[in-house]
XYZ file of C-alpha atoms in Angstrom:
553
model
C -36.397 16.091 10.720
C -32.574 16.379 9.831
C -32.029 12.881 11.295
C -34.625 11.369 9.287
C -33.087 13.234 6.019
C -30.451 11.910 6.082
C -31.194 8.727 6.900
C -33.036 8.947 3.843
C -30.118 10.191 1.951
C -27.987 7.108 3.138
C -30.919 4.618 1.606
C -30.753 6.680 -1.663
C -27.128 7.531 -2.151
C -26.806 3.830 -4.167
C -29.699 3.973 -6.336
C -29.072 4.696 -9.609
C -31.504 5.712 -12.410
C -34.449 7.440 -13.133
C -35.866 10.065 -10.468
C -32.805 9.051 -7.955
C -30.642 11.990 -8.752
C -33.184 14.404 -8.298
C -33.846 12.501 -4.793
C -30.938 12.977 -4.059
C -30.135 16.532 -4.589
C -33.002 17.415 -2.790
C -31.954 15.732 0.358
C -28.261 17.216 -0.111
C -29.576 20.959 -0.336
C -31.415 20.289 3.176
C -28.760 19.104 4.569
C -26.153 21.735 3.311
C -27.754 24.311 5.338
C -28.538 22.127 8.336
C -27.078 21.864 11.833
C -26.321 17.735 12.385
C -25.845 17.510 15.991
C -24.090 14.690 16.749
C -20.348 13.986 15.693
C -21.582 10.470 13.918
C -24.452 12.488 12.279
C -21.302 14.573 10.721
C -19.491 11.796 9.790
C -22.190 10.112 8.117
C -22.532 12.688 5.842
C -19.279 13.114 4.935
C -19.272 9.478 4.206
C -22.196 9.852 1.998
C -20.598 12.800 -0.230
C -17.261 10.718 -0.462
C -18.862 8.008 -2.033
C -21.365 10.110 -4.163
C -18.198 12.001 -5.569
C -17.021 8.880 -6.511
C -20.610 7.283 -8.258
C -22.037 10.853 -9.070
C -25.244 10.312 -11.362
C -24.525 13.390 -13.149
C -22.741 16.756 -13.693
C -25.534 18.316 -11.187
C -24.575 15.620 -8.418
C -20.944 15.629 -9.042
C -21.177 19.929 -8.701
C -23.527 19.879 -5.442
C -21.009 17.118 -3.992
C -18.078 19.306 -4.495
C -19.619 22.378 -3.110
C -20.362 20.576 -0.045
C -17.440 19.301 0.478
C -14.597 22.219 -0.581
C -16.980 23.736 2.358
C -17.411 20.515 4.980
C -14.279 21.917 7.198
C -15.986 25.243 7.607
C -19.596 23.865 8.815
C -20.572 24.674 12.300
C -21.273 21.397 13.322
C -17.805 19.936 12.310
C -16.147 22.533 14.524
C -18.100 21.830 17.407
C -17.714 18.523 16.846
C -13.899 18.691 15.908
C -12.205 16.772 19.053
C -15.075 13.628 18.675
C -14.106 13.283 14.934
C -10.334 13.325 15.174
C -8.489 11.058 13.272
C -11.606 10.102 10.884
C -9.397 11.789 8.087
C -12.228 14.687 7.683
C -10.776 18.207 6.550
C -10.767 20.621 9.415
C -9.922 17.537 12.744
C -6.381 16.387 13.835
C -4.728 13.121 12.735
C -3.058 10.675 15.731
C -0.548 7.742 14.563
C 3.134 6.328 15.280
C 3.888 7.093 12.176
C 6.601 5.320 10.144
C 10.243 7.057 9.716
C 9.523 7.688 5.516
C 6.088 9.229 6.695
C 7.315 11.043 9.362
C 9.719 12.984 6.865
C 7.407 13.752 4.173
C 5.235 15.468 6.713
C 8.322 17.314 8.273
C 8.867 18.384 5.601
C 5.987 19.209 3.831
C 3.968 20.762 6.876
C 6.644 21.133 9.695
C 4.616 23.742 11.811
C 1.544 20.881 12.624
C 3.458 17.965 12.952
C 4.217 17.411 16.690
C 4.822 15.036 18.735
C 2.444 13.189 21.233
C 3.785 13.846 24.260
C 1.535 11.946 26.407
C 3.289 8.510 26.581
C 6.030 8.585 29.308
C 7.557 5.260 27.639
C 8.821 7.581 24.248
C 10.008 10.411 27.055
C 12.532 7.854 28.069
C 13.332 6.268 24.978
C 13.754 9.965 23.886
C 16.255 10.788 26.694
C 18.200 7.724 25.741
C 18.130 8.729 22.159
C 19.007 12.654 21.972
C 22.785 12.568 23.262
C 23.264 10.187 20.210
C 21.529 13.181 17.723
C 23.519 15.956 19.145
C 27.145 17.552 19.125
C 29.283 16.049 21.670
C 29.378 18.943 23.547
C 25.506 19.134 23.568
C 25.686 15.364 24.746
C 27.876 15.911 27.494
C 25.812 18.702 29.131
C 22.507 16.653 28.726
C 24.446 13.825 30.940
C 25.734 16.154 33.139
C 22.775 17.963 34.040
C 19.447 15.234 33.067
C 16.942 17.196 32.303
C 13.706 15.650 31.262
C 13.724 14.460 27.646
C 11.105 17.009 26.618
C 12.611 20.308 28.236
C 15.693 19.121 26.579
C 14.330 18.561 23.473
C 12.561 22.249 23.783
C 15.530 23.954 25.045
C 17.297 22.080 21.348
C 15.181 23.286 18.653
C 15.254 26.181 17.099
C 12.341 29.227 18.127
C 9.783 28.375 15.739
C 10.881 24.758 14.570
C 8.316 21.809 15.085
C 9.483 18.982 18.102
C 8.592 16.511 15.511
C 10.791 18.187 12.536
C 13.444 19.024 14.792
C 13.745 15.283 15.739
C 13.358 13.953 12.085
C 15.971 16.456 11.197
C 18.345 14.874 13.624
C 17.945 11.618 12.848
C 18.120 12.198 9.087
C 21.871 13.733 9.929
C 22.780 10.615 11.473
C 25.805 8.785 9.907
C 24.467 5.186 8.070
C 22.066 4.716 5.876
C 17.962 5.043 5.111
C 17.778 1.625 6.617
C 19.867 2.394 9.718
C 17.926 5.604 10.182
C 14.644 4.170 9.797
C 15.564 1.513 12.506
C 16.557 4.284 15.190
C 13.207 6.252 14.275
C 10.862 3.278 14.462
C 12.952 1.592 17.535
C 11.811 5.008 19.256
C 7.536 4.365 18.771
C 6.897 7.987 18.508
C 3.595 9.151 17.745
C 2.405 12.457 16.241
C -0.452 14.481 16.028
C -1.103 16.427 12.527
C -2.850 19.745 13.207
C -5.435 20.373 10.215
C -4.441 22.406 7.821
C -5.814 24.212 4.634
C -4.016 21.767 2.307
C -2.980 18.738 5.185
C -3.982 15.425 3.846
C -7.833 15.173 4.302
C -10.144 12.462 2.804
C -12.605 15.201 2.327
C -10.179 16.543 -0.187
C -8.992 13.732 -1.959
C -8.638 13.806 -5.801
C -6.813 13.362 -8.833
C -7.893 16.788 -10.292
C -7.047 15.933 -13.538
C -9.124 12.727 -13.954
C -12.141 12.889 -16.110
C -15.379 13.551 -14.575
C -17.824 9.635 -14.787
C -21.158 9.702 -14.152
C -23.129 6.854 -12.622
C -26.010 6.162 -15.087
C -26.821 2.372 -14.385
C -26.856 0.636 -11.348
C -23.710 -0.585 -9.622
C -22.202 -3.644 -10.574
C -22.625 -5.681 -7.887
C -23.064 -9.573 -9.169
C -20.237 -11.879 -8.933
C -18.121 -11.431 -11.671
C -16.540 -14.159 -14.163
C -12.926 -13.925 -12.727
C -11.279 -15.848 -15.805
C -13.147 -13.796 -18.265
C -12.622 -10.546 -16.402
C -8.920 -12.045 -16.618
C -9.390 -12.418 -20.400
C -10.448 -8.186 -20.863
C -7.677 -5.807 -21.372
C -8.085 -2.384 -19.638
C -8.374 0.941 -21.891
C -5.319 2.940 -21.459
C -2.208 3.535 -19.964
C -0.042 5.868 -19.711
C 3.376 7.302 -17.866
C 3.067 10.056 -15.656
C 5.631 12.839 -16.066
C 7.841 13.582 -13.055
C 5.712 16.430 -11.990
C 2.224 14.270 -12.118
C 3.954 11.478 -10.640
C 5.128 13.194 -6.985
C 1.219 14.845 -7.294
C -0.030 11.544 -7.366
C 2.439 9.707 -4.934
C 1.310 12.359 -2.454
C -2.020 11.263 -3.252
C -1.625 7.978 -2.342
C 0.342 9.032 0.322
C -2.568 10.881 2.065
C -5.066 8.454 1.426
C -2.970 6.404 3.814
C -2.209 9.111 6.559
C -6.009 10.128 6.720
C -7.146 6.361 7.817
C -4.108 5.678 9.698
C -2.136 3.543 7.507
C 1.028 3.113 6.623
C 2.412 1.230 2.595
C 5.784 0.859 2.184
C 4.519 1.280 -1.364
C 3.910 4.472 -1.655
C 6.280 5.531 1.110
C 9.396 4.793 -1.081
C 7.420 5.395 -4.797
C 9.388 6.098 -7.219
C 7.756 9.570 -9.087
C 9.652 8.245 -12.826
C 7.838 5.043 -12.352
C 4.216 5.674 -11.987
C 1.615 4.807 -14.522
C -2.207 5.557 -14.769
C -4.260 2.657 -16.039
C -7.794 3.640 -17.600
C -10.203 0.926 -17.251
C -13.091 2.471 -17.975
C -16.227 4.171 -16.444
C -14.126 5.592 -14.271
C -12.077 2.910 -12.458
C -8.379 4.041 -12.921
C -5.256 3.132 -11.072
C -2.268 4.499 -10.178
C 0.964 1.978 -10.615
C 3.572 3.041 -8.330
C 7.018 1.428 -8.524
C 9.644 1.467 -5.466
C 13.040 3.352 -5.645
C 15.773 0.921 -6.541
C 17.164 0.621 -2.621
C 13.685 -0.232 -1.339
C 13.022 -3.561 -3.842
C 12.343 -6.579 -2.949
C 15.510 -9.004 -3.783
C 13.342 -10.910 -6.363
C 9.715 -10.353 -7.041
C 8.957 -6.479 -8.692
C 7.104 -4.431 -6.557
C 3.979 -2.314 -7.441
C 1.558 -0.397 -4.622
C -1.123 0.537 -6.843
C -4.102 3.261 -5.936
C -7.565 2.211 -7.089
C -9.397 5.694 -8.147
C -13.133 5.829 -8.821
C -14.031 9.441 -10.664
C -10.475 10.631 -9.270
C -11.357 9.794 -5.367
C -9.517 7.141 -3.884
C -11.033 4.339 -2.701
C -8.963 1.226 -2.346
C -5.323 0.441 -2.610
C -3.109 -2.697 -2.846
C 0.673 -3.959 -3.697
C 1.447 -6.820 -6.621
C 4.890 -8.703 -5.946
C 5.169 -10.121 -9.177
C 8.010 -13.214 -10.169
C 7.496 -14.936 -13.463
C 3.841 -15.444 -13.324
C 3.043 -15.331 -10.011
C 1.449 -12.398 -8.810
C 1.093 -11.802 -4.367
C -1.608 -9.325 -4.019
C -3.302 -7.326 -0.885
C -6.105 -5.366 -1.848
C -8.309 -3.075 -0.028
C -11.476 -1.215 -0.551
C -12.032 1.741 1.764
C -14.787 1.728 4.026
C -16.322 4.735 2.764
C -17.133 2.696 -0.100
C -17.423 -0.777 0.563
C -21.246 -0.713 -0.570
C -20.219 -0.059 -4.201
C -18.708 -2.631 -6.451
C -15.867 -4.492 -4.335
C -16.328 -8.079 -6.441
C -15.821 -6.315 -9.289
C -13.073 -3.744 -8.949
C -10.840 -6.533 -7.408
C -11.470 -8.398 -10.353
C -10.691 -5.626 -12.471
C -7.328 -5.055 -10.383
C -6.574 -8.594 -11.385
C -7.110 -8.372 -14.762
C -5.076 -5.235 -14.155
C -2.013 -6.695 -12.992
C -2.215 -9.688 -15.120
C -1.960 -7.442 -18.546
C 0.516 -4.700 -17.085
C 2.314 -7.068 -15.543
C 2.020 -10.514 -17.085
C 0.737 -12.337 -14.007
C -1.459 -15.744 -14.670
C -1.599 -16.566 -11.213
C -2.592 -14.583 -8.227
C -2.387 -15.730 -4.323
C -3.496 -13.967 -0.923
C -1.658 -14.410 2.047
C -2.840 -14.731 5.265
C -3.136 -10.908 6.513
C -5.261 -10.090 3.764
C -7.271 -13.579 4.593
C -7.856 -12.725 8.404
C -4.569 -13.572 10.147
C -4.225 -11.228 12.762
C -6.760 -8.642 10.819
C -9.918 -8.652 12.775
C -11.332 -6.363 9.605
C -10.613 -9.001 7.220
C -12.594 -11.540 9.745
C -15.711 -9.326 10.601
C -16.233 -8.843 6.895
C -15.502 -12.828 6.091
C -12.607 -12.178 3.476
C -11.815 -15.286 3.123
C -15.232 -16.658 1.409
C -15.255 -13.743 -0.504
C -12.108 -14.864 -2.528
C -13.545 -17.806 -2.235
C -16.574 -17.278 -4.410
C -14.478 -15.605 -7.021
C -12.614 -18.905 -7.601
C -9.305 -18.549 -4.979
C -8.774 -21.794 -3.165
C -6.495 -22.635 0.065
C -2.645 -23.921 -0.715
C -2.667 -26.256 1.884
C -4.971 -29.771 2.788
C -5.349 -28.627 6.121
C -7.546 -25.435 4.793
C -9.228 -27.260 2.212
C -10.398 -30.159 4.765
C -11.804 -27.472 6.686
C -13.018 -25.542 3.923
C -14.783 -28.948 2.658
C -16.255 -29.322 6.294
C -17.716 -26.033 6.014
C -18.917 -26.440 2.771
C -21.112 -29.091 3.872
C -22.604 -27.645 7.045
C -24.089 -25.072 4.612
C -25.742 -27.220 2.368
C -26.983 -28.625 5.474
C -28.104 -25.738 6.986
C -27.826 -22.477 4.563
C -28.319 -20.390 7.123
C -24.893 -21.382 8.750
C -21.815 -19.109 9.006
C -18.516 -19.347 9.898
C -17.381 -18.793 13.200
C -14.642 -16.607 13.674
C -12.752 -19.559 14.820
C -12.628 -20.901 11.698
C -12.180 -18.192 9.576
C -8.653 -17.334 11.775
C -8.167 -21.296 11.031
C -8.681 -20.696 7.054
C -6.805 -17.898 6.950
C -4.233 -19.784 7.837
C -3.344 -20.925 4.898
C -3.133 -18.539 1.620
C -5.613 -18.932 -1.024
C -4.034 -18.951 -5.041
C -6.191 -18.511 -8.224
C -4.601 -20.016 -11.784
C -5.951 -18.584 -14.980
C -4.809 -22.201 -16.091
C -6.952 -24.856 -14.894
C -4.554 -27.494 -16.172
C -2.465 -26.023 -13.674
C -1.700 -26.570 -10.132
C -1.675 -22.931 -8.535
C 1.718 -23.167 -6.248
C 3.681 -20.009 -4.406
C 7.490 -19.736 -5.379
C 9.845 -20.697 -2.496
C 10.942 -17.254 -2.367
C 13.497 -17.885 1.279
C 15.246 -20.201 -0.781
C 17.896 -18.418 -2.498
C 18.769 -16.575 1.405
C 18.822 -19.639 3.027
C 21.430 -20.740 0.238
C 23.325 -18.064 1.093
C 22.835 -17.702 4.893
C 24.315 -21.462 5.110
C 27.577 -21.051 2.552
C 28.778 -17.624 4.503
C 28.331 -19.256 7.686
C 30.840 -21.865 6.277
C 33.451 -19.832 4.422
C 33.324 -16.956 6.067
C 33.299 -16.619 10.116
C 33.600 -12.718 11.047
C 34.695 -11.868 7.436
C 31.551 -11.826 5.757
C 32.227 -8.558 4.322
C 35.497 -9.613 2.781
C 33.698 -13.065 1.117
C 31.251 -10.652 -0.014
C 33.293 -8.079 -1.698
C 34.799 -11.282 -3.192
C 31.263 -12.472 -4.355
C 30.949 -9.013 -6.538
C 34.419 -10.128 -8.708
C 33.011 -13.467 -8.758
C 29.611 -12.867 -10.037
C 31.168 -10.784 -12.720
C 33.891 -13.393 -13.561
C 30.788 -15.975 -14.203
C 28.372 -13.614 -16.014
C 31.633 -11.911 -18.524
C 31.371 -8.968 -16.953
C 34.583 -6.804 -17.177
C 33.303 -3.264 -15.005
C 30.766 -1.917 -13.817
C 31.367 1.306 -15.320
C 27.989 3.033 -16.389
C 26.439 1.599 -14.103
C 23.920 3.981 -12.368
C 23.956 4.009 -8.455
C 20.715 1.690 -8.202
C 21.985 -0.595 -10.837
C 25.361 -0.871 -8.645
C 23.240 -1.730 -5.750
C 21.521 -4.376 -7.228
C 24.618 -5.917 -8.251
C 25.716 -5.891 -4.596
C 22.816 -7.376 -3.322
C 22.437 -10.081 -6.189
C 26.086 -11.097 -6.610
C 25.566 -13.497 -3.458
C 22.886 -14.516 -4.834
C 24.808 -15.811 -7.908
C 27.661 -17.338 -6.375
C 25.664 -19.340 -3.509
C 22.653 -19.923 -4.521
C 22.776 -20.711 -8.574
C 23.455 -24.173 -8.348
C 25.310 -25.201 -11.908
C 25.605 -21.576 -13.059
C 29.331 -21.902 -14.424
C 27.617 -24.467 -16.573
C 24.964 -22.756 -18.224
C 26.164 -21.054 -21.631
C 27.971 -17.833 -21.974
C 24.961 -16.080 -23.663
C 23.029 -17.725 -20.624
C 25.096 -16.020 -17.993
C 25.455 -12.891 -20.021
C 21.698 -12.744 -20.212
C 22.056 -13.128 -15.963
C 24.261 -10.017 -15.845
C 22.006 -8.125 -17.916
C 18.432 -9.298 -15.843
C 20.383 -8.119 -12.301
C 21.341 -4.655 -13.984
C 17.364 -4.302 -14.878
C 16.602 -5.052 -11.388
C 18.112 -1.293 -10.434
C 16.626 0.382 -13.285
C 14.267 3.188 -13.923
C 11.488 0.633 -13.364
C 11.416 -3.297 -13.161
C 8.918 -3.919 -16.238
C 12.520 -4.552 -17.830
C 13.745 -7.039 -15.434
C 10.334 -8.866 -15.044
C 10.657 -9.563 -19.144
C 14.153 -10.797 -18.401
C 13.418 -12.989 -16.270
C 10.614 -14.553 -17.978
C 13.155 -15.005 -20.807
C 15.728 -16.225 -18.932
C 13.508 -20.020 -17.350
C 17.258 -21.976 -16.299
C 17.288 -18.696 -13.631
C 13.912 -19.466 -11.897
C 14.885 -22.989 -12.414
C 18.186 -22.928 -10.503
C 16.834 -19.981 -7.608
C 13.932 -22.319 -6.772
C 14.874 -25.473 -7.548
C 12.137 -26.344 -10.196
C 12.774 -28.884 -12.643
């Protein structure tokens, strides 16, 4: 009887209108009080009251949803079931990954008494034993040689009664001399993993929400018809607004967990800045959450944005924009929980997203997101879903075989791609242009290093860091720049990392007009600012600098 509700639940849960709620509820109060007993049974119906808290048809729904869910870790079934259903992100189970250094410390630090570390890989034991002399006082380093104990019983016999394995060890490394790079390096070099004991407050998908988004009920049914990408492109969203500090670091940990609970890791949101996050109201309760980088983890060129797609608060997809000029490279992902909703149209809507906060015309995939090396993106057939919404393959190798393709389905509309082929069309990325005139291309974004890679290896054989010292006076000889002074620390670094840039690979800069190479000075200093909305509109103002980086005419 329980199996059959709520199998009957899971046929319902995306039917929207009149009598469905009422279905529904029914079906949730019978299950609330029953005793699932299977692990998949209990994950199933988690999964259903994730996605009906994110499409709830009304303030009923939305109230029984919650219920069930600030009680899900508590249910008899989950705790017999608690080892089966680790690492499914539900409240009350354990979480396994190698996490990344950045996500390693925000868990040491935020919940130091559950993060450990795995201990059953004897391939990290002797990485570790190589590793801890280098953490430790010399004297501390000298006994460990002297007397070899095994890595672990060292590394117990180290921390402090009471301290974590797994905090003692990211304290250590986050002593070391160097900096977040270098550190980051000797953590990841390691391939630790960790297991996250479950918490009251640990990241959990069963938890997940911005409290302070509006309640949205689901009235009609969901959108699920191919949208028109160019006028989707064409539609402005709501709002927007600038999170204060405080909102910023809630939601950053938001985004933060949504990763840790399915075993992900986004540089993104990893190194978000909390002064540089937005919310973007779209609507019927599609929001998303902007999240800029701090200044020493941008890219060199394109601005980077991880955004968090929220549906009624609850995170369900996520995604990073590396906008230059008017190119836009996107990933985007839909979480599974909610992959029967309205996928076609909420990456349209992130489109149109990133085209108005960002002033991106045209978009391109890369090959991860397409199927290379993603096995997800191939089961699901990625690549002809961009397709239908208008993306097409950069190169003539993808678009013979997309043509081939093409034509076996006329022939036969009951063929489908092999997975052969769609690892052979992904490939290649696929690019969208709002401007049909317009050729879609992808900047030549190695350029400008390769530039520079070739002119230090000429000039400057072991002394790179004296030609590059010089490149800073240089840089600010060309651009009229007399100090640095007021400079803040990331502005300073994006000199440093740009002044190269301008003296090796600017072809023709000392011709280009004082206000031209003034207006240079000015676009690198944005770079290292709050945000990079400033040095995105100084670039586009400034067209001789994409001109001379890539070479365009």
């Amino acid at each position: 009887m329980t199996t059959a509700t709520l199998r009957a639940l899971e046929r319902l849960k995306d039917h929207y209108g009149a009598g469905s709620a009422e279905a529904k509820l029914a079906l949730l109060r019978r299950l609330e009080r029953a005793d699932l007993r299977s692990a998949r049974a209990v994950w199933r119906l988690h999964e259903v009251l994730c996605f009906l808290r994110a499409y709830p048809d009304d303030a009923r729904m939305l109230a029984q949803v919650e219920h069930m869910l600030a009680r899900f870790a508590g249910r008899t079934d989950l705790r017999r079931a608690r080892e089966a259903l680790a690492d499914t992100g539900i409240a009350g189970t354990a979480i396994h990954y190698p996490f990344f250094w950045s996500t390693v410390q925000w868990l040491a630090r935020r919940w130091p008494e559950r993060l450990a570390i795995d201990r059953s890989d004897p391939g990290f034991e002797d990485k570790l034993a190589a590793a801890l002399p280098l953490l430790l006082t010399w004297a501390e380093a000298a006994t460990l040689k002297l007397l070899d104990p095994p890595a672990f019983a060292a590394l117990d016999r180290l921390r402090a009664r009471g301290e974590g394995d797994a905090a003692f060890l990211a304290r250590r490394i986050a002593a070391m001399p160097g900096d977040g790079f270098t550190r980051e390096a000797f953590h990841d070099a390691l391939e630790p993993s960790y297991e996250l004991a479950p918490g009251p407050d640990t990241p959990a998908r069963t938890r997940a929400k911005h409290a302070a988004a509006p309640a949205a009920f689901q009235r009609e049914p969901l959108r699920r018809a191919r949208p028109d990408l160019r006028g989707e492109l064409g539609r402005r969203y709501r709002a927007v607004r600038t999170a204060s500090l405080r909102e910023g670091e809630q939601l950053i940990e938001l985004a933060r967990s949504a990763m840790v609970t399915r075993s992900r890791d986004l540089d993104a949101f990893a190194y978000g800045n909390a002064r540089d996050v937005r919310l973007v109201d779209d609507g019927g309760g599609l929001a998303f959450v902007l999240i800029g980088a701090i200044p020493e983890r941008r890219q060199l060129i394109p601005a980077t944005c991880g955004y968090l797609i929220l549906r009624n608060g609850v995170p369900i997809g996520y995604g990073e924009a590396f906008v230059i000029g008017r190119a836009a490279t996107m990933t985007f992902n839909i979480f599974e929980s909610f992959r029967g909703g309205e996928a076609s149209h909420t990456v349209a809507r992130t489109l149109a997203m990133v085209r108005h906060a960002f002033g991106a015309e045209s978009f391109s995939f890369d090959q991860y997101q397409l199927g290379q090396g993603n096995d997800e993106a191939i089961a699901s057939g990625a690549w002809w879903f961009y397709y239908k919404l208008g993306f097409r393959p950069l190169t003539a190798d993808a678009h013979r075989l997309m043509r081939k393709e093409l034509a076996r389905m006329r022939a036969d509309p009951a063929h489908r791609s092999s997975a052969a082929t769609l690892r052979a069309l992904a490939e290649s990325h696929m690019l969208f242009d709002l401007d049909r005139a317009r050729t879609p291309s992808l900047p030549p974004l190695a350029e400008p290093g390769l530039r520079i890679g070739a002119a230090l290896a000429r000039l400057a054989p072991g002394e790179r860091e004296r030609v590059l010292a010089q490149c800073s006076r240089d840089a600010m000889r060309l651009t009229g720049l007399r100090s640095l002074g007021g400079f803040s620390a990331g502005e300073r670094l994006a000199w440093a990392r740009w002044s190269p840039v301008v003296v090796f690979a600017l072809p023709g800069v000392s011709r280009w007009s004082l206000a031209e190479r003034r207006a240079l000075a000015r676009a690198i200093r944005a770079k290292g600012g709050r945000d990079e909305a400033e040095f995105l509109a100084r670039y586009a103002a400034h067209p001789k600098l994409e001109r001379a980086l890539f070479g365009k005419r």
